[in-house]
Tab-separated table of C-alpha atoms in Angstrom:
chain	number	residue	atom	x	y	z
A	1429	MET	CA	29.708	-167.932	58.800
A	1430	LYS	CA	30.743	-167.283	55.197
A	1431	TYR	CA	27.187	-167.342	53.825
A	1432	ASN	CA	24.425	-165.754	55.884
A	1433	ASN	CA	21.681	-165.127	53.317
A	1434	PRO	CA	21.012	-168.181	51.123
A	1435	ALA	CA	18.360	-167.925	48.410
A	1436	ILE	CA	16.736	-171.034	46.973
A	1437	VAL	CA	15.418	-172.016	43.550
A	1438	ALA	CA	14.039	-175.336	42.309
A	1439	ASP	CA	13.085	-177.090	39.096
A	1440	LYS	CA	9.384	-177.464	38.300
A	1441	THR	CA	9.378	-181.201	38.984
A	1442	GLU	CA	7.316	-182.470	41.899
A	1443	GLN	CA	10.386	-183.853	43.693
A	1444	ALA	CA	12.307	-180.588	43.447
A	1445	GLN	CA	9.365	-178.416	44.484
A	1446	GLU	CA	8.615	-180.622	47.488
A	1447	ALA	CA	12.256	-180.471	48.572
A	1448	LYS	CA	12.287	-176.682	48.238
A	1449	LYS	CA	9.152	-176.381	50.362
A	1450	LYS	CA	10.735	-178.461	53.131
A	1451	LEU	CA	13.944	-176.400	53.134
A	1452	VAL	CA	12.102	-173.069	53.121
A	1453	ASN	CA	9.984	-174.188	56.087
A	1454	LYS	CA	12.980	-175.567	57.971
A	1455	PHE	CA	15.600	-172.877	57.320
A	1456	GLY	CA	13.621	-169.858	56.145
A	1457	PHE	CA	15.528	-169.515	52.874
A	1458	THR	CA	14.482	-166.723	50.511
A	1459	GLU	CA	12.694	-168.113	47.455
A	1460	ILE	CA	13.796	-166.961	43.999
A	1461	LYS	CA	10.573	-166.617	42.060
A	1462	ASP	CA	11.453	-164.667	38.918
A	1463	GLY	CA	15.163	-165.357	38.604
A	1464	HIS	CA	16.183	-161.950	39.918
A	1465	ASP	CA	15.213	-161.874	43.629
A	1466	THR	CA	18.824	-162.127	44.761
A	1467	GLN	CA	19.692	-158.588	45.905
A	1468	LYS	CA	20.328	-159.667	49.503
A	1469	ALA	CA	21.509	-163.216	48.764
A	1470	ASP	CA	25.137	-164.274	49.112
A	1471	VAL	CA	24.664	-167.862	47.869
A	1472	ILE	CA	22.071	-169.690	45.765
A	1473	ILE	CA	20.800	-173.191	46.525
A	1474	ALA	CA	19.568	-174.901	43.338
A	1475	ILE	CA	17.429	-178.052	43.539
A	1476	GLY	CA	16.962	-180.226	40.451
A	1477	GLY	CA	19.101	-182.072	37.926
A	1478	ASP	CA	22.090	-181.137	35.777
A	1479	GLY	CA	19.928	-179.427	33.150
A	1480	PHE	CA	18.293	-177.194	35.732
A	1481	MET	CA	21.676	-176.488	37.296
A	1482	LEU	CA	22.962	-175.236	33.940
A	1483	GLU	CA	19.887	-173.002	33.604
A	1484	THR	CA	20.520	-171.577	37.075
A	1485	LEU	CA	24.195	-170.911	36.355
A	1486	HIS	CA	23.294	-169.116	33.128
A	1487	MET	CA	20.608	-167.088	34.885
A	1488	HIS	CA	23.039	-165.833	37.520
A	1489	ILE	CA	26.288	-165.733	35.570
A	1490	GLU	CA	26.468	-161.945	35.727
A	1491	ASP	CA	25.876	-161.500	39.478
A	1492	GLY	CA	28.767	-163.784	40.460
A	1493	LEU	CA	26.868	-165.522	43.257
A	1494	PRO	CA	28.130	-169.003	44.198
A	1495	VAL	CA	25.669	-171.824	43.536
A	1496	TYR	CA	25.264	-174.931	45.707
A	1497	GLY	CA	23.264	-177.644	43.972
A	1498	LEU	CA	21.141	-180.368	45.562
A	1499	ASN	CA	20.358	-183.289	43.302
A	1500	LYS	CA	16.734	-184.151	42.657
A	1501	GLY	CA	17.379	-185.303	39.084
A	1502	SER	CA	19.103	-188.336	37.625
A	1503	ILE	CA	22.898	-188.109	37.344
A	1504	GLY	CA	23.557	-184.921	39.287
A	1505	PHE	CA	27.160	-184.459	38.150
A	1506	LEU	CA	27.039	-180.709	38.856
A	1507	LEU	CA	25.164	-181.071	42.140
A	1508	ASN	CA	25.588	-182.446	45.633
A	1509	GLU	CA	23.727	-185.373	47.129
A	1510	TYR	CA	20.425	-184.180	48.570
A	1511	SER	CA	20.405	-184.061	52.350
A	1512	GLU	CA	18.872	-181.699	54.914
A	1513	LYS	CA	21.289	-182.768	57.650
A	1514	ASP	CA	23.918	-180.122	58.509
A	1515	LEU	CA	23.021	-178.292	55.294
A	1516	LEU	CA	24.138	-174.825	56.385
A	1517	GLU	CA	27.420	-176.221	57.694
A	1518	LYS	CA	28.019	-178.079	54.418
A	1519	ILE	CA	27.369	-174.960	52.355
A	1520	ASN	CA	29.735	-172.870	54.453
A	1521	ASN	CA	32.475	-175.503	54.278
A	1522	ALA	CA	31.962	-176.281	50.596
A	1523	VAL	CA	34.781	-176.306	48.049
A	1524	ASP	CA	34.511	-173.481	45.512
A	1525	SER	CA	35.160	-174.844	42.003
A	1526	LYS	CA	35.821	-171.794	39.810
A	1527	ILE	CA	35.140	-172.142	36.101
A	1528	HIS	CA	35.030	-169.782	33.127
A	1529	PRO	CA	32.511	-170.062	30.276
A	1530	LEU	CA	33.036	-170.053	26.535
A	1531	GLU	CA	31.884	-167.077	24.484
A	1532	MET	CA	30.287	-167.944	21.144
A	1533	LYS	CA	29.978	-165.439	18.311
A	1534	ALA	CA	27.758	-166.897	15.578
A	1535	THR	CA	27.079	-165.240	12.236
A	1536	THR	CA	23.923	-166.309	10.407
A	1537	LEU	CA	23.091	-166.575	6.732
A	1538	ASP	CA	21.314	-163.201	6.808
A	1539	GLY	CA	24.293	-161.487	8.453
A	1540	GLN	CA	22.977	-161.404	12.000
A	1541	VAL	CA	25.626	-161.737	14.717
A	1542	VAL	CA	24.560	-163.594	17.880
A	1543	TYR	CA	26.568	-163.875	21.089
A	1544	ALA	CA	26.026	-166.540	23.749
A	1545	LEU	CA	27.858	-168.126	26.664
A	1546	ALA	CA	28.419	-171.847	27.242
A	1547	ILE	CA	29.441	-173.523	30.475
A	1548	ASN	CA	29.797	-177.020	28.986
A	1549	GLU	CA	30.371	-176.728	25.247
A	1550	VAL	CA	29.722	-174.957	21.967
A	1551	SER	CA	28.658	-177.289	19.152
A	1552	LEU	CA	28.213	-176.860	15.414
A	1553	LEU	CA	25.708	-179.431	14.113
A	1554	ARG	CA	24.288	-180.348	10.717
A	1555	THR	CA	20.539	-179.772	10.342
A	1556	THR	CA	19.710	-181.907	7.287
A	1557	GLY	CA	20.394	-185.435	6.105
A	1558	GLN	CA	23.603	-184.317	4.403
A	1559	ALA	CA	26.851	-184.184	6.344
A	1560	ALA	CA	28.245	-180.753	7.131
A	1561	LYS	CA	31.452	-179.459	5.562
A	1562	ILE	CA	33.448	-177.342	7.995
A	1563	LYS	CA	36.705	-175.397	7.813
A	1564	ILE	CA	38.563	-175.185	11.148
A	1565	LYS	CA	40.853	-172.320	12.123
A	1566	VAL	CA	42.785	-171.750	15.334
A	1567	ASP	CA	44.155	-168.270	16.031
A	1568	GLY	CA	43.538	-167.299	12.415
A	1569	ILE	CA	45.421	-170.251	10.930
A	1570	THR	CA	43.514	-172.861	8.902
A	1571	HIS	CA	44.301	-176.356	10.178
A	1572	ILE	CA	41.546	-178.324	8.430
A	1573	GLU	CA	40.401	-177.064	5.034
A	1574	GLU	CA	37.341	-179.290	4.903
A	1575	MET	CA	35.988	-181.698	7.489
A	1576	ILE	CA	32.990	-183.797	6.458
A	1577	CYS	CA	31.065	-184.691	9.596
A	1578	ASP	CA	27.881	-184.434	11.617
A	1579	GLY	CA	29.467	-181.549	13.499
A	1580	VAL	CA	32.241	-180.404	15.790
A	1581	LEU	CA	32.404	-179.054	19.339
A	1582	VAL	CA	34.603	-177.190	21.783
A	1583	ALA	CA	34.277	-178.196	25.442
A	1584	THR	CA	35.462	-176.631	28.681
A	1585	PRO	CA	37.015	-178.818	31.396
A	1586	ALA	CA	33.697	-178.594	33.284
A	1587	GLY	CA	31.812	-179.939	30.255
A	1588	SER	CA	34.464	-182.305	28.955
A	1589	SER	CA	32.965	-185.388	30.631
A	1590	ALA	CA	29.541	-184.840	29.038
A	1591	TYR	CA	28.728	-184.557	25.296
A	1592	ASN	CA	32.416	-184.138	24.505
A	1593	TYR	CA	33.353	-187.460	26.107
A	1594	SER	CA	30.429	-189.224	24.424
A	1595	ASN	CA	31.945	-188.207	21.095
A	1596	GLY	CA	35.402	-189.515	21.954
A	1597	GLY	CA	36.885	-186.319	23.382
A	1598	MET	CA	39.272	-186.229	26.314
A	1599	ILE	CA	38.116	-185.553	29.879
A	1600	LEU	CA	40.002	-182.515	31.196
A	1601	PRO	CA	40.889	-181.689	34.818
A	1602	ILE	CA	39.386	-178.374	35.947
A	1603	GLY	CA	42.775	-176.678	36.379
A	1604	SER	CA	44.217	-177.887	33.083
A	1605	ASN	CA	43.858	-174.573	31.169
A	1606	LEU	CA	42.835	-176.572	28.115
A	1607	LEU	CA	39.867	-176.863	25.765
A	1608	SER	CA	38.799	-180.029	23.966
A	1609	LEU	CA	38.190	-179.731	20.208
A	1610	THR	CA	36.229	-182.807	19.148
A	1611	PRO	CA	34.618	-183.853	15.839
A	1612	ILE	CA	31.159	-185.423	15.815
A	1613	SER	CA	30.924	-188.541	13.589
A	1614	PRO	CA	33.743	-187.434	11.243
A	1615	PHE	CA	33.906	-189.018	7.787
A	1616	ARG	CA	36.855	-187.048	6.378
A	1617	PRO	CA	39.616	-186.736	7.425
A	1618	ARG	CA	39.216	-190.284	8.737
A	1619	ARG	CA	42.086	-190.378	11.205
A	1620	TRP	CA	41.480	-187.020	12.880
A	1621	ARG	CA	39.832	-187.498	16.257
A	1622	GLY	CA	40.240	-184.015	17.661
A	1623	GLY	CA	42.753	-182.569	20.055
A	1624	LEU	CA	43.488	-180.360	23.035
A	1625	LEU	CA	44.079	-176.632	22.742
A	1626	PRO	CA	45.242	-173.991	25.206
A	1627	ASN	CA	42.321	-172.057	26.646
A	1628	THR	CA	43.796	-168.878	25.159
A	1629	ALA	CA	43.061	-170.131	21.623
A	1630	LYS	CA	40.461	-168.499	19.376
A	1631	ILE	CA	38.680	-171.255	17.457
A	1632	GLU	CA	36.723	-170.565	14.288
A	1633	PHE	CA	34.375	-172.806	12.315
A	1634	GLU	CA	33.358	-171.858	8.790
A	1635	VAL	CA	30.379	-173.700	7.301
A	1636	LEU	CA	31.177	-174.592	3.686
A	1637	LYS	CA	28.375	-174.765	1.114
A	1638	HIS	CA	25.952	-173.641	3.815
A	1639	TRP	CA	23.146	-173.148	1.288
A	1640	ARG	CA	23.228	-176.884	0.634
A	1641	ARG	CA	24.563	-178.240	3.941
A	1642	PRO	CA	23.070	-175.980	6.641
A	1643	ALA	CA	24.218	-176.098	10.241
A	1644	LYS	CA	23.245	-174.663	13.597
A	1645	ALA	CA	25.367	-173.495	16.512
A	1646	VAL	CA	24.504	-174.548	20.062
A	1647	ALA	CA	25.926	-172.950	23.213
A	1648	ASP	CA	24.839	-175.392	25.929
A	1649	ASN	CA	21.087	-175.353	25.168
A	1650	PHE	CA	20.912	-172.036	23.254
A	1651	GLU	CA	20.569	-172.615	19.504
A	1652	VAL	CA	21.247	-170.405	16.492
A	1653	ASP	CA	20.020	-171.705	13.126
A	1654	ASP	CA	21.548	-171.259	9.661
A	1655	VAL	CA	25.013	-170.185	10.768
A	1656	THR	CA	27.860	-169.539	8.359
A	1657	ASN	CA	30.627	-168.794	10.857
A	1658	VAL	CA	31.223	-169.485	14.558
A	1659	VAL	CA	34.043	-168.030	16.671
A	1660	ILE	CA	34.698	-169.451	20.149
A	1661	LYS	CA	36.967	-168.215	22.914
A	1662	HIS	CA	37.366	-168.682	26.653
A	1663	ASP	CA	35.815	-165.797	28.596
A	1664	VAL	CA	38.059	-165.249	31.614
A	1665	THR	CA	36.239	-162.024	32.534
A	1666	ARG	CA	33.356	-164.078	33.950
A	1667	THR	CA	33.816	-166.548	36.799
A	1668	ILE	CA	31.250	-169.145	37.846
A	1669	HIS	CA	31.443	-170.411	41.440
A	1670	LEU	CA	30.165	-173.967	41.906
A	1671	LEU	CA	30.066	-175.191	45.497
A	1672	PHE	CA	30.631	-178.859	46.330
A	1673	ASP	CA	30.729	-180.831	49.552
A	1674	GLN	CA	34.136	-181.615	51.016
A	1675	GLY	CA	35.623	-184.653	49.261
A	1676	HIS	CA	33.266	-184.312	46.288
A	1677	SER	CA	34.591	-181.266	44.438
A	1678	LEU	CA	34.181	-180.912	40.680
A	1679	GLU	CA	37.915	-181.545	40.272
A	1680	GLU	CA	37.661	-184.819	42.210
A	1681	ARG	CA	34.550	-185.888	40.285
A	1682	ILE	CA	36.245	-185.318	36.945
A	1683	ILE	CA	39.346	-187.261	38.028
A	1684	ARG	CA	37.087	-190.178	38.993
A	1685	GLU	CA	35.380	-189.967	35.583
A	1686	ILE	CA	38.784	-190.254	33.867
A	1687	PHE	CA	39.370	-193.624	35.540
A	1688	GLU	CA	35.784	-194.874	35.294
A	1689	VAL	CA	35.905	-198.194	33.404
A	1690	SER	CA	32.473	-199.728	34.076
């Protein structure tokens, strides 16, 4: 078998904790209690919803362990349907969807530089009633001198069907080697609705008149307040391994989302 030492972690919800208890009793999985009990593990089983799955991926992004999710949340886009039947066989036959995160470098008003990783997207968002004014550069070249908007985001293919799509961005296939650059409620320029960039691009946002129109940077759910500059690039040095049941890979799910019309 490919995976012989699964470790298990679950969200704090009653449903997830009950499911974890059943699986530990049935299969003898090692419980992850502090986020770091994975020395002997070769795969992680995560029980919860998409938010918890993102937390788990961030927690274990450095150890490179594959993660197999079981949905005990609502949508469960990043997880598999919960089932105890043939679980070990499913995990060992799962499709490995490899993704790379975004690296965010945010500079704050007081000169602090903060780094963070994002699996779904990096967003720059206004924090007051006034719209933000943002300069956009790609690979050092200014393409938009001033965009008046609620914000702007850069999404990976894995995150393109989430917040990015809700703001009118394109859904990207996993193997597309693209990033989606998408404005959030843009006022000027009126006709610009974002675009697709190669995943080798270095994208930079400069907050204009930040003392009057403050903004924050958000890498998935990690926030940095009062930013003046944000640089985003694809981090190919880190690989995240998401395991999905046969016929339900992340690639296949995203393709179905592209053609979802209901």
